[in-house]
JSON list of C-alpha atoms in Angstrom, two decimals:
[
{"chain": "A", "resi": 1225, "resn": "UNK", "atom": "CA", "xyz": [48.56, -7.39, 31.27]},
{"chain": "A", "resi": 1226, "resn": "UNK", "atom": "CA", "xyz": [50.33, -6.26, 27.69]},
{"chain": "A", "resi": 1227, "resn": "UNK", "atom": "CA", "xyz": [49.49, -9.63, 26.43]},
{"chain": "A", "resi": 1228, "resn": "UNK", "atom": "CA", "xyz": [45.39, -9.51, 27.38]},
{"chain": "A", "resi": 1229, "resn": "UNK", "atom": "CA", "xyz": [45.56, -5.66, 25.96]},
{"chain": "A", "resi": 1230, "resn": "UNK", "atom": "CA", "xyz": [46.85, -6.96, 22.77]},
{"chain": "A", "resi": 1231, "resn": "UNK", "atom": "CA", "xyz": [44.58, -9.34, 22.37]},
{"chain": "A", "resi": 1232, "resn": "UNK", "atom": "CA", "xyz": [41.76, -7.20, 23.50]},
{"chain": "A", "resi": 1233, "resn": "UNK", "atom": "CA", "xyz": [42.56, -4.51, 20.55]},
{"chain": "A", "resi": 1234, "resn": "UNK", "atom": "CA", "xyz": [42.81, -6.89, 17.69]},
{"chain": "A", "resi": 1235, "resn": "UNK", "atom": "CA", "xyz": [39.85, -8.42, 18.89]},
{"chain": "A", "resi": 1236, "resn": "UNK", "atom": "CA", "xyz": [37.95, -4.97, 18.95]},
{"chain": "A", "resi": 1237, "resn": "UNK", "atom": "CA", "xyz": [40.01, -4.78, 15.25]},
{"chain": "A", "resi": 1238, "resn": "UNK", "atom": "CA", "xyz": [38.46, -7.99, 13.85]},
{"chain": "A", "resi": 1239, "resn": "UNK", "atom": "CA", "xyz": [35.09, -7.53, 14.89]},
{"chain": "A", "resi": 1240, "resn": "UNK", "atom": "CA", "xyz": [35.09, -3.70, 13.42]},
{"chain": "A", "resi": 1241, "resn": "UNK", "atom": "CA", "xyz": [36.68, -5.06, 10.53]},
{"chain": "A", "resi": 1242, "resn": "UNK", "atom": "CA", "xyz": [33.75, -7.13, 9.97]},
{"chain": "A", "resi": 1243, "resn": "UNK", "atom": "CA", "xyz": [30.85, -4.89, 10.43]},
{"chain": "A", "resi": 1244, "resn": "UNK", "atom": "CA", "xyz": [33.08, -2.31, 8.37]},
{"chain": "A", "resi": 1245, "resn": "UNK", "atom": "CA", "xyz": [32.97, -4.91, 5.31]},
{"chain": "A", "resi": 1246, "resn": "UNK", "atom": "CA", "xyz": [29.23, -5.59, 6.02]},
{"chain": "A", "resi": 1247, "resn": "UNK", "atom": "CA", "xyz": [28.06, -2.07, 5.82]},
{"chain": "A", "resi": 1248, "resn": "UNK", "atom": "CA", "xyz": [29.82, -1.71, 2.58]},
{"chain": "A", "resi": 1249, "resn": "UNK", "atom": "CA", "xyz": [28.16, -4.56, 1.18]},
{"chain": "A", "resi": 1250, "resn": "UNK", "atom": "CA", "xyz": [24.89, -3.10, 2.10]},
{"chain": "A", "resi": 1251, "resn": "UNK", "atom": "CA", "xyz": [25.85, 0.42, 0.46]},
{"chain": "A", "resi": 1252, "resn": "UNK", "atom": "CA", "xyz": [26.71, -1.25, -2.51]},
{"chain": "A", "resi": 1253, "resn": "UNK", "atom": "CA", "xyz": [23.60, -3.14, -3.36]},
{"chain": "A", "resi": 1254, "resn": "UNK", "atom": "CA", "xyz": [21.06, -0.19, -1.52]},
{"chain": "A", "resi": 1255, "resn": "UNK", "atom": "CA", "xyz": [23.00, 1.91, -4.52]},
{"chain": "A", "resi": 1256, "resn": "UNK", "atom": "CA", "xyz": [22.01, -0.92, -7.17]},
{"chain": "A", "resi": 1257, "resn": "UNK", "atom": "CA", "xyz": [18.41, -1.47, -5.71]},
{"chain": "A", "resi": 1258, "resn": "UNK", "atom": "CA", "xyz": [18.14, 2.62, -5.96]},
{"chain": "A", "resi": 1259, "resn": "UNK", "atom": "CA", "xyz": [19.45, 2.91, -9.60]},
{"chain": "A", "resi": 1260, "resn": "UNK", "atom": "CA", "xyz": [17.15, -0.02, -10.44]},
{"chain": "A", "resi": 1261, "resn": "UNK", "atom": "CA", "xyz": [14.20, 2.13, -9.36]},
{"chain": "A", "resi": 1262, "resn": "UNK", "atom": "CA", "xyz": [15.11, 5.11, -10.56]},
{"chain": "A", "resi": 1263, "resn": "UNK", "atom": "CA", "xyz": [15.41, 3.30, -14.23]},
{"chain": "A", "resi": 1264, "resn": "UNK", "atom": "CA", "xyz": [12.10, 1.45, -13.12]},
{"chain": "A", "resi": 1265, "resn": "UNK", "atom": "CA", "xyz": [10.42, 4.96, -12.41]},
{"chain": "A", "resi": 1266, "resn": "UNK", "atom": "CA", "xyz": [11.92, 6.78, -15.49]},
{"chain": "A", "resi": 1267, "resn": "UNK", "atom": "CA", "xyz": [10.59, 3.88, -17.73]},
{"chain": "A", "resi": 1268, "resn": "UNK", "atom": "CA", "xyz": [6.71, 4.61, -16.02]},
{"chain": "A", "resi": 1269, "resn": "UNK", "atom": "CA", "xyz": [7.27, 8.18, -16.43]},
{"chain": "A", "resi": 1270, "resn": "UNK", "atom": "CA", "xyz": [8.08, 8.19, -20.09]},
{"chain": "A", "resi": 1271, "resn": "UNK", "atom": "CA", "xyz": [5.18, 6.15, -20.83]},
{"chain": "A", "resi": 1272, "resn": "UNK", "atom": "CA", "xyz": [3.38, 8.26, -19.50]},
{"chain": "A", "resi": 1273, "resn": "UNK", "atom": "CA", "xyz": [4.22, 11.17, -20.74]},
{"chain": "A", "resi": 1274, "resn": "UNK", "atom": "CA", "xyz": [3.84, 9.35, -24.04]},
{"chain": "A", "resi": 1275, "resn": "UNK", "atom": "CA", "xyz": [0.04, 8.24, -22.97]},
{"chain": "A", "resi": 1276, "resn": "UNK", "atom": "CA", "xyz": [-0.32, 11.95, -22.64]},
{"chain": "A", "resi": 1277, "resn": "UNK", "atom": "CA", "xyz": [0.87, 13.41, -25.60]},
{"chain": "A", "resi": 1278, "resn": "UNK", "atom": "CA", "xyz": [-0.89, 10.65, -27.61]},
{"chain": "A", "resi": 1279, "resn": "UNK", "atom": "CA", "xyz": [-4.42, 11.77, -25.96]},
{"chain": "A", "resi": 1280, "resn": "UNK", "atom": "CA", "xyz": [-3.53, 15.24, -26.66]},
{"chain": "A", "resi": 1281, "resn": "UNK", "atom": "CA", "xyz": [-3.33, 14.79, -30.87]},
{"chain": "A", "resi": 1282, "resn": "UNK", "atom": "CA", "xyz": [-6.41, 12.43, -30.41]},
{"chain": "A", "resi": 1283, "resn": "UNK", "atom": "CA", "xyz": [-8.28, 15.44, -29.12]},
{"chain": "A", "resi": 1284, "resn": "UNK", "atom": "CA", "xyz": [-7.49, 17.55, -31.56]},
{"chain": "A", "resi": 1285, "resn": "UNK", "atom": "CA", "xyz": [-7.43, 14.98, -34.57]},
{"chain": "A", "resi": 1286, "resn": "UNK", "atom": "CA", "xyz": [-9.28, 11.59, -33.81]},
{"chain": "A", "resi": 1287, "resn": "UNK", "atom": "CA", "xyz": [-7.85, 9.57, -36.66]},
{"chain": "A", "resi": 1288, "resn": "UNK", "atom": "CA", "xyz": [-4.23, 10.61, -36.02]},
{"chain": "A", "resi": 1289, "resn": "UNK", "atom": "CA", "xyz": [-1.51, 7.54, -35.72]},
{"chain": "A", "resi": 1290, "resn": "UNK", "atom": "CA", "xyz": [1.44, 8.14, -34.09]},
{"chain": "A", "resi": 1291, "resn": "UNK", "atom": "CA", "xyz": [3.65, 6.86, -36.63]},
{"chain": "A", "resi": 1292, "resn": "UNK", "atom": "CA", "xyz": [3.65, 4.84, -39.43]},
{"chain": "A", "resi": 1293, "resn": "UNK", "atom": "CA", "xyz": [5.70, 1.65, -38.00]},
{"chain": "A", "resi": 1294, "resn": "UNK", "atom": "CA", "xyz": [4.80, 1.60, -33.98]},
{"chain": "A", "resi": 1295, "resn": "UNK", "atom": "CA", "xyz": [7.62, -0.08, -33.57]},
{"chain": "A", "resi": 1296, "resn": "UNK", "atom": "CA", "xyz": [9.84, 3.09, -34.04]},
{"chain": "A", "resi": 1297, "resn": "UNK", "atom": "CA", "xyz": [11.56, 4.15, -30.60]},
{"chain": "A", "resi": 1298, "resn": "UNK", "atom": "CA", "xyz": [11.29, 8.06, -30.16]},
{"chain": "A", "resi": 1299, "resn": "UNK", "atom": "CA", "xyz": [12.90, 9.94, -27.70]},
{"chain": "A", "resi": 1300, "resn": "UNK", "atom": "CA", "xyz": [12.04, 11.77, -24.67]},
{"chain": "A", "resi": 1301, "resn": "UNK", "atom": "CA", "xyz": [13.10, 12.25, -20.89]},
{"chain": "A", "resi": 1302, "resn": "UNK", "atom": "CA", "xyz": [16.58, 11.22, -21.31]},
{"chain": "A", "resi": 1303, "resn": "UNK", "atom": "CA", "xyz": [14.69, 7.88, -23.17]},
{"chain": "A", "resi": 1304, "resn": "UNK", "atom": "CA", "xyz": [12.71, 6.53, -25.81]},
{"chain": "A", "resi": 1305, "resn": "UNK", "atom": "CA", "xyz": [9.12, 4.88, -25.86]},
{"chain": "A", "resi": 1306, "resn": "UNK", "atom": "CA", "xyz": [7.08, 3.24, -28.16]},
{"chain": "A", "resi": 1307, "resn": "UNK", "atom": "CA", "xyz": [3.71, 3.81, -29.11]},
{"chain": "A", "resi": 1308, "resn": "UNK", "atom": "CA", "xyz": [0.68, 2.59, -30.08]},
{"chain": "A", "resi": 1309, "resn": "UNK", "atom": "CA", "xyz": [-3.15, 3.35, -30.92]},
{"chain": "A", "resi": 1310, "resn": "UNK", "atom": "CA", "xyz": [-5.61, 0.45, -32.05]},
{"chain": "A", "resi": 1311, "resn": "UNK", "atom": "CA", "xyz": [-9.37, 1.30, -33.02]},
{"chain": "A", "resi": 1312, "resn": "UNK", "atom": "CA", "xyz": [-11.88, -0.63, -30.73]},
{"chain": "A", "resi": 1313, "resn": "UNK", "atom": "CA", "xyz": [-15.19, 1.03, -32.13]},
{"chain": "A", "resi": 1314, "resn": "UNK", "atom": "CA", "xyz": [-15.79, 3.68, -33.88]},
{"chain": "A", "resi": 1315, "resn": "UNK", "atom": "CA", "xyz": [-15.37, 6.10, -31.53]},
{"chain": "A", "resi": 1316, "resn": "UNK", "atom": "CA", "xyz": [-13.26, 4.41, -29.27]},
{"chain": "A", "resi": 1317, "resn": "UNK", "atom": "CA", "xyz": [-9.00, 4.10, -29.33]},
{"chain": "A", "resi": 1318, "resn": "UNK", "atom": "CA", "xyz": [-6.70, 2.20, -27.01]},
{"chain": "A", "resi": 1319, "resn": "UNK", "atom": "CA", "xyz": [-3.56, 3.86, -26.37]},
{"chain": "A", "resi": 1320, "resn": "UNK", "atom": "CA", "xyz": [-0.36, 1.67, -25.60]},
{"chain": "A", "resi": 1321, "resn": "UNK", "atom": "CA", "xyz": [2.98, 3.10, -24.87]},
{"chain": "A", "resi": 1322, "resn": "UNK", "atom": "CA", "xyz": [6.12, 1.55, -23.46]},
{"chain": "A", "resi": 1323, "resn": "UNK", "atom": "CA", "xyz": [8.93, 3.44, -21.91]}
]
């Protein structure tokens, strides 16, 4: 009988054990796969954002550029983005940013 009961408990050991380490292996990549979106997300916002304040000058002065290399990273949101207008027509402008 103390033989089977031994047996019995480090069975019931092993096998918690084992879903133990499985669960933690799940918590540590749903915590990657969440800080991947939440950079994902942050990236969309800021570009955004940057879309936003880009229209804004345009509306008040339609041949404003935002600077004079695009390529310049400027900050926002805990970020930077990138931005840039190109002149379709004459009275049309196609706003790119990148967050």
């Amino acid at each position: 009988m103390g033989k089977a009961s031994l047996v019995m408990v480090l069975s019931f050991l092993a096998i918690f054990g084992s879903i133990r380490y499985r669960l933690g292996r799940w918590e540590t990549r749903s915590a990657e796969l969440l800080s991947e979106e939440y950079r994902r997300t942050m990236a969309r916002n800021i570009a955004n954002s940057a879309i936003y304040i880009a229209l804004r000058n345009l509306r008040e002065d339609f041949s404003w550029a935002p600077n004079p290399n695009p390529s310049d990273s400027l900050p926002l949101m805990e970020g930077t983005y990138t931005l840039q207008v190109d002149s379709i027509e004459l009275t049309r402008r196609r706003v790119t940013a990148v967050g």
